[in-house]
Short mmCIF file of C-alpha atoms in Angstrom, two decimals:
data_model
loop_
_atom_site.label_atom_id
_atom_site.label_comp_id
_atom_site.label_asym_id
_atom_site.label_seq_id
_atom_site.Cartn_x
_atom_site.Cartn_y
_atom_site.Cartn_z
CA MET A 1 14.75 16.55 14.41
CA THR A 2 12.71 14.07 12.68
CA GLY A 3 15.01 14.11 9.71
CA LYS A 4 17.66 13.44 11.53
CA ILE A 5 16.46 10.65 13.56
CA PHE A 6 14.96 9.45 10.00
CA PHE A 7 18.71 9.26 8.55
CA LYS A 8 20.86 8.21 11.60
CA LEU A 9 18.20 5.08 11.82
CA ILE A 10 18.56 4.39 8.28
CA ALA A 11 22.30 4.84 8.31
CA ALA A 12 22.35 2.13 11.31
CA VAL A 13 20.27 0.08 9.33
CA LEU A 14 22.71 0.39 6.12
CA CYS A 15 25.19 -0.71 8.52
CA LEU A 16 23.97 -3.58 9.65
CA LEU A 17 22.83 -5.00 5.92
CA VAL A 18 26.66 -4.13 5.01
CA VAL A 19 27.72 -5.97 7.70
CA ALA A 20 25.19 -8.74 7.35
CA LEU A 21 26.31 -8.79 3.61
CA VAL A 22 30.06 -9.03 4.40
CA ALA A 23 29.02 -12.02 6.76
CA VAL A 24 27.52 -13.64 4.25
CA ASP A 25 29.90 -13.00 1.66
CA PHE A 26 32.54 -14.84 3.90
CA PHE A 27 30.51 -17.65 4.90
CA ALA A 28 28.59 -18.32 2.16
CA SER A 29 31.92 -18.24 -0.02
CA LYS A 30 33.49 -20.67 2.27
CA VAL A 31 30.48 -23.33 1.87
CA ALA A 32 30.26 -23.06 -1.74
CA GLU A 33 34.16 -23.39 -2.11
CA SER A 34 33.90 -26.30 -0.22
CA THR A 35 30.81 -27.62 -1.48
CA TYR A 36 32.17 -26.99 -5.68
CA LEU A 37 35.43 -28.93 -4.72
CA GLU A 38 33.37 -31.44 -3.23
CA THR A 39 31.07 -31.83 -6.32
CA LEU A 40 33.93 -31.54 -8.78
CA GLU A 41 36.07 -34.44 -6.99
CA ARG A 42 33.46 -36.77 -7.36
CA GLU A 43 32.67 -35.75 -10.64
CA LEU A 44 36.39 -35.99 -11.43
CA VAL A 45 36.06 -39.59 -9.93
CA ASP A 46 33.11 -40.77 -12.25
CA LYS A 47 35.34 -39.59 -15.36
CA GLY A 48 38.46 -41.30 -14.41
CA ARG A 49 36.35 -44.45 -13.77
CA MET A 50 34.88 -44.35 -17.01
CA LEU A 51 38.13 -43.62 -18.97
CA ALA A 52 39.85 -46.17 -17.26
CA LEU A 53 37.28 -48.67 -19.09
CA VAL A 54 38.43 -47.29 -22.82
CA VAL A 55 41.95 -46.17 -22.19
CA PRO A 56 44.00 -45.49 -25.33
CA SER A 57 46.74 -46.71 -26.40
CA ASP A 58 48.40 -43.74 -28.66
CA ARG A 59 48.92 -40.28 -27.49
CA ALA A 60 47.10 -38.31 -29.95
CA GLN A 61 43.54 -40.34 -28.66
CA PHE A 62 45.04 -39.95 -25.28
CA THR A 63 45.10 -36.08 -25.41
CA ARG A 64 41.80 -36.07 -27.15
CA TYR A 65 40.37 -38.12 -24.36
CA ALA A 66 41.78 -35.14 -21.68
CA GLN A 67 40.45 -32.72 -23.68
CA ALA A 68 37.10 -34.37 -23.37
CA ALA A 69 37.33 -34.50 -19.60
CA ARG A 70 38.31 -30.73 -19.37
CA GLY A 71 41.49 -31.84 -17.81
CA ARG A 72 45.18 -33.39 -17.64
CA LEU A 73 45.53 -36.81 -17.87
CA THR A 74 47.98 -39.29 -16.48
CA LEU A 75 48.83 -43.00 -16.71
CA ILE A 76 51.14 -44.23 -14.24
CA ALA A 77 52.21 -47.77 -14.07
CA ARG A 78 52.15 -49.69 -10.47
CA ASP A 79 55.63 -49.17 -10.19
CA GLY A 80 55.20 -45.00 -10.25
CA ARG A 81 56.48 -45.18 -13.92
CA VAL A 82 54.77 -42.05 -15.79
CA LEU A 83 53.00 -44.09 -19.09
CA ALA A 84 51.22 -41.14 -20.69
CA ASP A 85 50.37 -37.72 -20.09
CA SER A 86 47.99 -35.62 -22.16
CA GLU A 87 50.32 -31.94 -21.47
CA ALA A 88 53.77 -33.50 -20.95
CA PRO A 89 56.20 -36.02 -22.02
CA ALA A 90 55.91 -38.80 -20.15
CA GLU A 91 59.87 -40.04 -20.46
CA ARG A 92 60.24 -36.24 -18.81
CA MET A 93 58.17 -36.99 -16.02
CA GLU A 94 59.65 -38.11 -12.65
CA ASN A 95 58.43 -41.39 -10.91
CA HIS A 96 54.81 -40.44 -9.44
CA ALA A 97 55.09 -43.58 -7.03
CA ASN A 98 55.31 -41.15 -4.02
CA ARG A 99 52.53 -39.42 -4.95
CA SER A 100 49.36 -39.79 -2.09
CA GLU A 101 46.41 -39.85 -4.92
CA VAL A 102 48.70 -42.17 -6.96
CA GLN A 103 49.47 -44.45 -3.62
CA SER A 104 45.71 -44.39 -3.13
CA ALA A 105 44.72 -45.70 -6.62
CA LEU A 106 47.65 -48.80 -6.42
CA ALA A 107 45.75 -49.87 -3.39
CA GLY A 108 42.42 -50.12 -5.21
CA ARG A 109 40.45 -46.88 -4.27
CA ALA A 110 40.13 -43.46 -5.51
CA GLY A 111 42.41 -40.69 -4.11
CA SER A 112 42.18 -36.69 -4.68
CA VAL A 113 44.64 -33.97 -3.42
CA ARG A 114 45.42 -30.08 -4.15
CA ARG A 115 49.08 -29.58 -5.00
CA GLN A 116 51.39 -27.42 -7.33
CA SER A 117 52.77 -29.48 -10.13
CA PRO A 118 56.09 -29.75 -10.36
CA THR A 119 56.47 -30.11 -14.08
CA LEU A 120 53.48 -27.00 -15.14
CA GLY A 121 54.37 -24.94 -11.65
CA VAL A 122 50.52 -24.63 -11.74
CA PRO A 123 48.43 -25.65 -8.86
CA PHE A 124 46.10 -28.62 -9.30
CA LEU A 125 43.11 -30.60 -7.98
CA TYR A 126 44.21 -34.40 -8.63
CA VAL A 127 41.75 -37.69 -8.39
CA ALA A 128 43.37 -40.78 -9.32
CA VAL A 129 41.38 -44.14 -10.03
CA PRO A 130 43.07 -47.81 -10.48
CA VAL A 131 42.90 -48.90 -14.30
CA GLY A 132 44.59 -52.63 -15.04
CA GLU A 133 47.87 -52.81 -12.99
CA GLY A 134 48.37 -48.76 -12.58
CA ALA A 135 46.35 -45.93 -12.35
CA LEU A 136 45.04 -43.33 -14.15
CA ARG A 137 44.79 -39.61 -12.70
CA LEU A 138 42.47 -36.47 -14.02
CA ALA A 139 43.89 -32.96 -12.84
CA VAL A 140 42.37 -29.96 -13.06
CA PRO A 141 43.92 -26.15 -12.27
CA LEU A 142 42.78 -24.53 -9.51
CA ALA A 143 42.92 -21.34 -11.21
CA GLU A 144 39.91 -22.52 -12.98
CA ILE A 145 37.94 -23.89 -10.25
CA GLN A 146 38.69 -20.50 -8.21
CA SER A 147 36.83 -18.54 -11.24
CA GLN A 148 34.12 -20.87 -10.91
CA VAL A 149 33.80 -20.25 -7.18
CA ASP A 150 34.51 -16.72 -8.10
CA ALA A 151 30.86 -16.75 -10.14
CA ILE A 152 29.11 -18.58 -8.06
CA ARG A 153 30.37 -15.74 -4.94
CA ARG A 154 29.13 -13.13 -7.31
CA ARG A 155 25.62 -14.74 -8.14
CA MET A 156 25.34 -15.00 -4.38
CA LEU A 157 26.31 -11.54 -3.52
CA ALA A 158 23.69 -10.27 -6.40
CA SER A 159 20.89 -12.51 -4.78
CA THR A 160 21.50 -11.38 -0.94
CA ALA A 161 21.78 -7.84 -2.37
CA LEU A 162 18.93 -7.94 -4.36
CA ALA A 163 16.91 -9.56 -1.13
CA PHE A 164 17.88 -6.96 0.85
CA VAL A 165 16.04 -4.03 -1.11
CA PRO A 166 12.58 -4.88 0.52
CA ALA A 167 14.45 -5.29 3.80
CA ILE A 168 15.49 -1.59 3.04
CA LEU A 169 12.18 -0.39 1.99
CA LEU A 170 10.57 -2.03 5.51
CA ALA A 171 13.22 -0.66 7.44
CA ALA A 172 12.84 3.20 6.02
CA LEU A 173 8.92 2.66 6.64
CA PHE A 174 9.79 1.39 10.34
CA ALA A 175 12.39 4.03 10.92
CA ARG A 176 9.94 7.08 9.69
CA TRP A 177 7.39 5.54 11.90
CA VAL A 178 9.78 5.65 15.04
CA SER A 179 11.70 8.79 13.85
CA ARG A 180 7.98 10.27 13.51
CA ARG A 181 7.23 9.06 17.36
CA LEU A 182 10.46 10.09 18.59
CA GLY A 183 10.11 13.43 17.13
CA LEU A 184 6.74 14.22 19.17
CA ILE A 185 8.39 12.98 22.02
CA ILE A 186 11.21 15.21 21.99
CA GLU A 187 8.78 18.04 21.18
CA TYR A 188 6.55 17.16 24.01
CA SER A 189 9.35 17.29 26.34
CA ALA A 190 10.39 20.26 25.09
CA GLU A 191 7.16 21.82 25.84
CA LEU A 192 7.53 20.34 29.45
CA ALA A 193 10.68 22.09 29.98
CA LYS A 194 8.96 25.50 28.66
CA GLY A 195 6.50 24.84 31.52
CA ASN A 196 3.76 24.09 29.52
CA PHE A 197 2.22 21.05 31.75
CA GLN A 198 -1.13 20.84 30.14
CA ALA A 199 0.02 19.51 26.76
CA ARG A 200 -0.43 15.69 25.93
CA LEU A 201 0.81 13.15 23.84
CA ALA A 202 -2.23 12.03 21.56
CA THR A 203 -3.41 8.21 21.67
CA PRO A 204 -0.05 6.63 23.03
CA GLY A 205 0.62 2.73 21.40
CA ARG A 206 0.78 -0.36 23.37
CA ASP A 207 4.69 -0.95 22.54
CA GLU A 208 7.58 0.36 24.32
CA LEU A 209 7.15 4.01 22.65
CA GLY A 210 4.03 3.93 23.80
CA LEU A 211 4.87 2.84 27.00
CA LEU A 212 6.85 5.93 27.59
CA GLU A 213 4.66 8.14 26.11
CA ARG A 214 1.89 7.50 28.84
CA LYS A 215 4.99 7.65 31.25
CA LEU A 216 5.44 11.40 30.07
CA ASN A 217 1.89 11.92 30.10
CA GLU A 218 1.81 10.81 33.64
CA THR A 219 4.84 13.36 34.32
CA GLY A 220 3.12 15.82 32.49
CA GLN A 221 -0.41 15.52 34.72
CA THR A 222 1.88 15.18 38.02
CA LEU A 223 3.80 18.55 36.89
CA GLU A 224 0.65 20.17 36.29
CA GLY A 225 -0.83 19.32 39.61
CA MET A 226 2.25 19.97 41.48
CA PHE A 227 2.59 23.39 39.61
CA GLN A 228 -1.09 24.42 40.55
CA GLU A 229 -0.51 23.25 44.09
CA LEU A 230 2.36 25.75 44.30
CA GLU A 231 0.14 28.55 42.26
CA ARG A 232 -2.31 27.66 45.41
CA GLU A 233 0.12 28.05 47.72
CA HIS A 234 2.13 31.16 46.55
CA ALA A 235 -1.38 32.69 46.40
CA GLU A 236 -2.17 31.68 49.98
CA LEU A 237 0.88 33.06 51.22
CA GLU A 238 0.55 36.17 49.31
CA LYS A 239 -2.82 36.15 50.59
CA LEU A 240 -1.39 35.82 54.36
CA GLU A 241 1.28 38.27 53.98
CA ARG A 242 -1.19 41.19 52.80
CA VAL A 243 -3.52 39.97 56.04
CA ARG A 244 -0.23 40.33 58.20
CA LYS A 245 0.70 43.38 56.89
CA ASP A 246 -2.85 44.48 57.24
CA PHE A 247 -3.01 43.38 60.87
CA VAL A 248 0.28 45.05 61.98
CA ILE A 249 -1.08 48.18 60.26
CA ASN A 250 -4.46 47.95 61.88
CA VAL A 251 -3.03 46.98 65.14
CA SER A 252 -0.43 49.64 65.20
CA HIS A 253 -3.10 52.06 64.55
CA GLU A 254 -5.59 51.05 67.15
CA LEU A 255 -2.59 50.95 69.63
CA ARG A 256 -1.20 54.59 68.65
CA THR A 257 -4.52 56.37 69.37
CA PRO A 258 -5.03 55.34 73.39
CA LEU A 259 -1.25 55.63 73.60
CA ALA A 260 -1.11 59.09 72.27
CA SER A 261 -3.94 59.88 74.66
CA ILE A 262 -2.21 58.37 77.90
CA GLN A 263 1.14 59.69 76.84
CA GLY A 264 -0.34 63.14 76.43
CA TYR A 265 -2.76 63.54 79.13
CA THR A 266 0.25 61.68 81.56
CA GLU A 267 2.56 65.03 80.23
CA THR A 268 -0.16 67.17 81.15
CA LEU A 269 -0.20 66.02 84.96
CA LEU A 270 3.26 65.83 85.10
CA ASP A 271 3.80 69.64 84.11
CA GLY A 272 1.21 70.65 87.52
CA ALA A 273 -2.31 69.68 86.12
CA ILE A 274 -2.11 66.86 88.80
CA HIS A 275 -2.65 70.08 91.28
CA GLU A 276 -5.88 71.30 90.09
CA PRO A 277 -8.45 69.31 91.41
CA GLU A 278 -10.84 70.30 88.35
CA HIS A 279 -8.61 68.43 85.89
CA ASN A 280 -6.67 65.95 87.13
CA VAL A 281 -9.05 63.54 88.03
CA ARG A 282 -10.90 63.91 84.69
CA PHE A 283 -7.33 63.59 83.44
CA LEU A 284 -6.80 60.38 85.29
CA GLY A 285 -10.15 58.69 84.55
CA ILE A 286 -9.40 59.09 80.50
CA ILE A 287 -6.24 57.72 81.03
CA ARG A 288 -7.89 54.85 82.64
CA GLN A 289 -10.53 54.38 80.21
CA ASN A 290 -7.52 54.33 77.13
CA ALA A 291 -5.63 51.95 79.54
CA GLU A 292 -9.02 49.49 79.73
CA ARG A 293 -9.30 49.90 76.14
CA LEU A 294 -5.21 48.90 75.55
CA ALA A 295 -6.17 45.77 77.87
CA ASN A 296 -9.26 44.65 75.55
CA LEU A 297 -7.55 45.24 72.69
CA THR A 298 -4.52 43.11 74.04
CA ALA A 299 -6.90 40.78 75.24
CA ASP A 300 -8.35 40.18 72.06
CA LEU A 301 -5.12 40.38 69.78
CA LEU A 302 -3.80 37.06 72.05
CA THR A 303 -7.24 35.52 71.62
CA LEU A 304 -6.96 35.73 67.94
CA SER A 305 -3.40 34.90 68.06
CA ARG A 306 -4.34 31.64 70.22
CA VAL A 307 -6.91 30.68 67.49
CA GLU A 308 -4.20 31.42 64.67
CA LEU A 309 -1.19 29.43 65.91
CA LYS A 310 -3.66 26.52 67.04
CA GLN A 311 -3.05 26.77 70.67
CA GLN A 312 -6.85 27.56 71.46
CA LYS A 313 -8.04 24.63 73.17
CA PHE A 314 -11.82 23.58 73.07
CA GLN A 315 -13.29 20.87 75.89
CA PHE A 316 -16.37 19.41 73.46
CA ALA A 317 -19.22 18.57 75.59
CA SER A 318 -23.15 17.99 74.93
CA TYR A 319 -25.18 21.06 77.05
CA LEU A 320 -28.49 22.39 77.20
CA VAL A 321 -28.38 25.71 75.01
CA ASP A 322 -31.14 27.45 77.41
CA GLU A 323 -28.77 27.20 80.16
CA LEU A 324 -25.30 28.56 78.30
CA VAL A 325 -27.77 31.38 76.99
CA GLN A 326 -28.78 31.97 80.23
CA SER A 327 -25.81 32.58 81.97
CA THR A 328 -24.64 35.00 79.62
CA VAL A 329 -27.57 37.18 80.13
CA ASP A 330 -27.28 37.04 83.74
CA SER A 331 -23.67 38.29 83.65
CA MET A 332 -24.62 41.02 81.14
CA LEU A 333 -27.54 42.50 83.26
CA PRO A 334 -25.92 44.56 85.30
CA LEU A 335 -24.20 46.72 82.18
CA ALA A 336 -27.80 46.56 80.65
CA ARG A 337 -29.07 48.36 83.47
CA ARG A 338 -26.50 50.90 83.73
CA LYS A 339 -27.78 51.98 80.09
CA ASN A 340 -31.69 51.70 80.92
CA ILE A 341 -31.90 48.72 78.20
CA THR A 342 -33.93 45.67 78.78
CA ILE A 343 -32.64 41.93 77.93
CA ALA A 344 -35.30 39.53 77.42
CA PHE A 345 -34.50 35.97 76.42
CA SER A 346 -37.03 33.77 74.92
CA ARG A 347 -36.43 30.02 75.93
CA CYS A 348 -36.44 27.04 72.82
CA PRO A 349 -39.86 24.81 74.34
CA ALA A 350 -37.82 21.64 73.22
CA ARG A 351 -34.97 22.11 75.65
CA PRO A 352 -32.27 21.75 72.52
CA GLU A 353 -28.40 20.22 72.97
CA ALA A 354 -25.69 21.28 71.43
CA PHE A 355 -22.02 19.58 71.46
CA CYS A 356 -19.85 22.66 72.16
CA ASP A 357 -17.31 23.87 74.22
CA ALA A 358 -19.50 26.53 76.96
CA GLU A 359 -16.61 28.95 77.48
CA ALA A 360 -16.29 29.40 73.83
CA VAL A 361 -20.22 29.51 73.22
CA ASN A 362 -19.77 32.18 76.46
CA GLN A 363 -17.42 34.53 74.57
CA VAL A 364 -19.33 34.33 71.26
CA LEU A 365 -22.98 35.44 73.10
CA THR A 366 -20.93 38.00 75.30
CA ASN A 367 -19.18 39.92 72.46
CA LEU A 368 -22.71 39.86 70.38
CA VAL A 369 -24.20 40.85 73.36
CA ASP A 370 -21.55 43.56 74.19
CA ASN A 371 -21.69 44.95 70.85
CA ALA A 372 -25.94 45.12 70.93
CA LEU A 373 -25.15 47.25 74.05
CA LYS A 374 -22.92 49.20 72.52
CA TYR A 375 -24.91 50.62 69.34
CA THR A 376 -28.44 50.04 70.87
CA PRO A 377 -29.72 53.53 72.62
CA GLU A 378 -31.26 54.14 75.96
CA ASN A 379 -34.30 52.55 76.81
CA GLY A 380 -33.80 49.88 74.07
CA THR A 381 -34.59 46.37 73.72
CA ILE A 382 -32.17 43.24 73.37
CA GLN A 383 -33.81 40.04 72.60
CA LEU A 384 -31.81 36.54 72.82
CA GLY A 385 -33.52 33.49 71.59
CA VAL A 386 -32.77 29.53 70.50
CA ARG A 387 -34.27 28.09 67.36
CA GLN A 388 -34.48 24.19 66.57
CA LEU A 389 -33.44 24.15 63.11
CA SER A 390 -35.32 20.92 61.46
CA PRO A 391 -34.50 18.66 59.82
CA GLN A 392 -31.05 20.08 60.28
CA PRO A 393 -28.54 18.62 63.10
CA PHE A 394 -28.13 22.33 64.51
CA VAL A 395 -29.88 24.70 66.67
CA GLU A 396 -29.59 28.53 66.39
CA VAL A 397 -28.98 31.20 68.78
CA TYR A 398 -29.85 34.58 67.91
CA VAL A 399 -28.90 38.21 68.97
CA LYS A 400 -31.19 40.71 68.22
CA ASP A 401 -31.35 44.44 69.24
CA SER A 402 -33.09 47.66 68.16
CA GLY A 403 -30.42 49.45 67.61
CA ILE A 404 -28.98 51.84 64.92
CA GLY A 405 -28.82 49.04 62.19
CA ILE A 406 -26.12 48.53 59.55
CA PRO A 407 -25.72 49.53 56.11
CA GLN A 408 -26.27 46.69 53.38
CA GLU A 409 -22.80 47.68 52.02
CA ASP A 410 -20.80 47.12 54.99
CA LEU A 411 -22.62 43.92 55.82
CA PRO A 412 -20.38 41.31 53.47
CA ARG A 413 -17.14 43.23 55.32
CA LEU A 414 -18.48 43.24 59.09
CA PHE A 415 -16.80 40.04 60.13
CA GLU A 416 -13.17 41.20 59.24
CA ARG A 417 -10.60 42.17 62.01
CA PHE A 418 -10.79 45.81 62.89
CA TYR A 419 -13.53 46.87 60.26
CA ARG A 420 -15.60 49.56 61.76
CA VAL A 421 -18.97 50.74 60.14
CA ASP A 422 -18.62 53.76 61.69
CA LYS A 423 -14.87 54.39 63.02
CA ALA A 424 -15.29 57.15 65.40
CA ARG A 425 -18.03 55.84 67.06
CA SER A 426 -16.61 52.80 67.71
CA ARG A 427 -13.66 54.43 68.87
CA GLU A 428 -15.71 56.50 71.33
CA LEU A 429 -17.42 53.18 72.64
CA GLY A 430 -14.67 51.57 73.35
CA GLY A 431 -14.72 48.91 70.93
CA THR A 432 -11.42 47.20 68.90
CA GLY A 433 -12.31 46.26 66.11
CA LEU A 434 -11.73 42.52 66.68
CA GLY A 435 -15.32 40.75 68.62
CA LEU A 436 -17.07 40.17 65.41
CA ALA A 437 -13.85 38.38 63.84
CA ILE A 438 -13.18 36.39 67.34
CA VAL A 439 -17.01 35.45 67.21
CA LYS A 440 -16.35 34.15 63.70
CA HIS A 441 -13.77 31.81 64.26
CA LEU A 442 -14.89 30.49 67.53
CA VAL A 443 -18.38 29.61 66.02
CA ARG A 444 -16.53 28.08 62.82
CA ALA A 445 -14.16 26.15 65.00
CA GLN A 446 -17.58 24.31 66.42
CA GLY A 447 -19.05 23.45 63.12
CA GLY A 448 -21.48 26.45 63.27
CA GLU A 449 -22.16 29.29 61.07
CA VAL A 450 -22.75 33.03 61.62
CA ARG A 451 -24.48 35.37 59.75
CA VAL A 452 -26.45 38.75 60.14
CA THR A 453 -29.34 40.63 59.21
CA SER A 454 -29.98 44.30 59.51
CA VAL A 455 -32.21 47.21 58.34
CA VAL A 456 -30.74 50.95 59.18
CA GLY A 457 -32.66 52.59 61.85
CA GLN A 458 -34.72 49.11 63.13
CA GLY A 459 -31.40 47.39 64.42
CA SER A 460 -29.52 44.27 63.80
CA GLU A 461 -29.65 40.59 64.46
CA PHE A 462 -26.50 38.51 64.67
CA SER A 463 -27.17 34.59 65.00
CA PHE A 464 -24.71 31.50 64.93
CA THR A 465 -25.15 27.53 64.61
CA LEU A 466 -24.31 25.15 66.84
CA PRO A 467 -24.30 21.33 65.93
CA HIS A 468 -26.10 19.03 67.99
CA ASP A 469 -23.84 15.92 67.69
CA ASP A 470 -20.16 15.36 67.43
CA LEU A 471 -19.03 16.59 63.77
CA GLY A 472 -15.50 15.43 64.88
CA MET A 473 -14.45 18.71 65.13
CA SER A 474 -10.91 18.79 66.66
CA GLU A 475 -9.99 19.35 70.09
CA GLN A 476 -7.11 22.22 68.73
CA SER A 477 -8.83 23.93 65.82
CA ASP A 478 -7.08 24.68 62.52
CA ILE A 479 -8.97 28.01 61.49
CA ARG A 480 -5.83 28.72 59.11
CA SER A 481 -8.07 29.05 56.09
CA GLN A 482 -10.48 31.14 58.15
CA LEU A 483 -8.22 33.56 58.92
CA MET A 484 -7.05 34.08 54.98
CA VAL A 485 -10.44 34.69 54.23
CA SER A 486 -11.20 36.99 57.39
#
């Protein structure tokens, strides 16, 4: 590729030099011919004036003078008669009174003209000067003049061609330099076309090619950024697709069990069990229990759907955290009493405030307390409390139970949707598998974080943070990225 560019550039330079040489030949030849003729005319005028001072009378001497002047010498009377000529008999020559150069000489000034000789039939340059009562004319054949002009032309062409040799060498060096850089640019463009956006042109110059190289580097950098962004978006789409598929599979699985139970017991009742007092009430209770389970699952799915579609509205304001926790404790006490579980609440002496959504915090606490009630045995204890995180601008709320605990290997995935540590026990207790996922997303939407610590057989502690002040969280939470890591 570089060799082709080099030869094309050299060929272009040689063509330009040839055109320049032809132009020099044309114009310089004209100038040289004109200059030579003007110089020759002046020389002939000077020679004629010198010969006019010593015009010989005999023909032999007249011829020798003509040879010494290297031209044809003619002596003309005032009436135009030829008195003597170095190359033809004077008596045979026609009257020259009508010749323009002779007329100028007879008028007392030098004259010149170029024309063909009627006597010899050869073109001449004629120069005439006044002499005595007539004119002396000196003529030189134009063929001899042309040969001198051609010799001058050849020397000029040779000198010009010799002067072009350094130009050709410089042009070759320049063509080599340009072809190498163009070759690198073409190779880089080919790399970009192949998708190698990490490639770069090294050390761009400051000329136009350097500007092109810098722009190509910028293009490569832009394409690399766009490609990386597309790869990230593709990975995110793949992750979202996996989440969607897992979500559909999990929802289908969660719906299948209660629906199958409802359908089975309903068919049993329709087949006649409805008239059996010892079974019909129990079967209806099971149907009701599974219907409630479906209702809870639907409610949780709608909550996640609103959050995912950015339709979850938040009303942020400053609240006393103790009051929010106390409200949840009061609502959960009846359920705790039925299971003979004690709920204790430790208020924070500093009475901190949090900038949050009261309804969302209540839902978070309700899910955590409900989860603790399910996995805490009778006569157990659930402790709620508020901690001031100093110097951090957050307040922490915790829910600690004395339940069965969670194995360490299950803790990292505990907040994923539909993830259960003990699937059979969770379904038996009516869990949907979405409560902790909802907790995580609602807490993050308010600018906080959620965490869990647990020891098997000793219970678990769930805690989450809330900011003291407004962190600029959107009233309409965007948790798409949070769902992707669920």
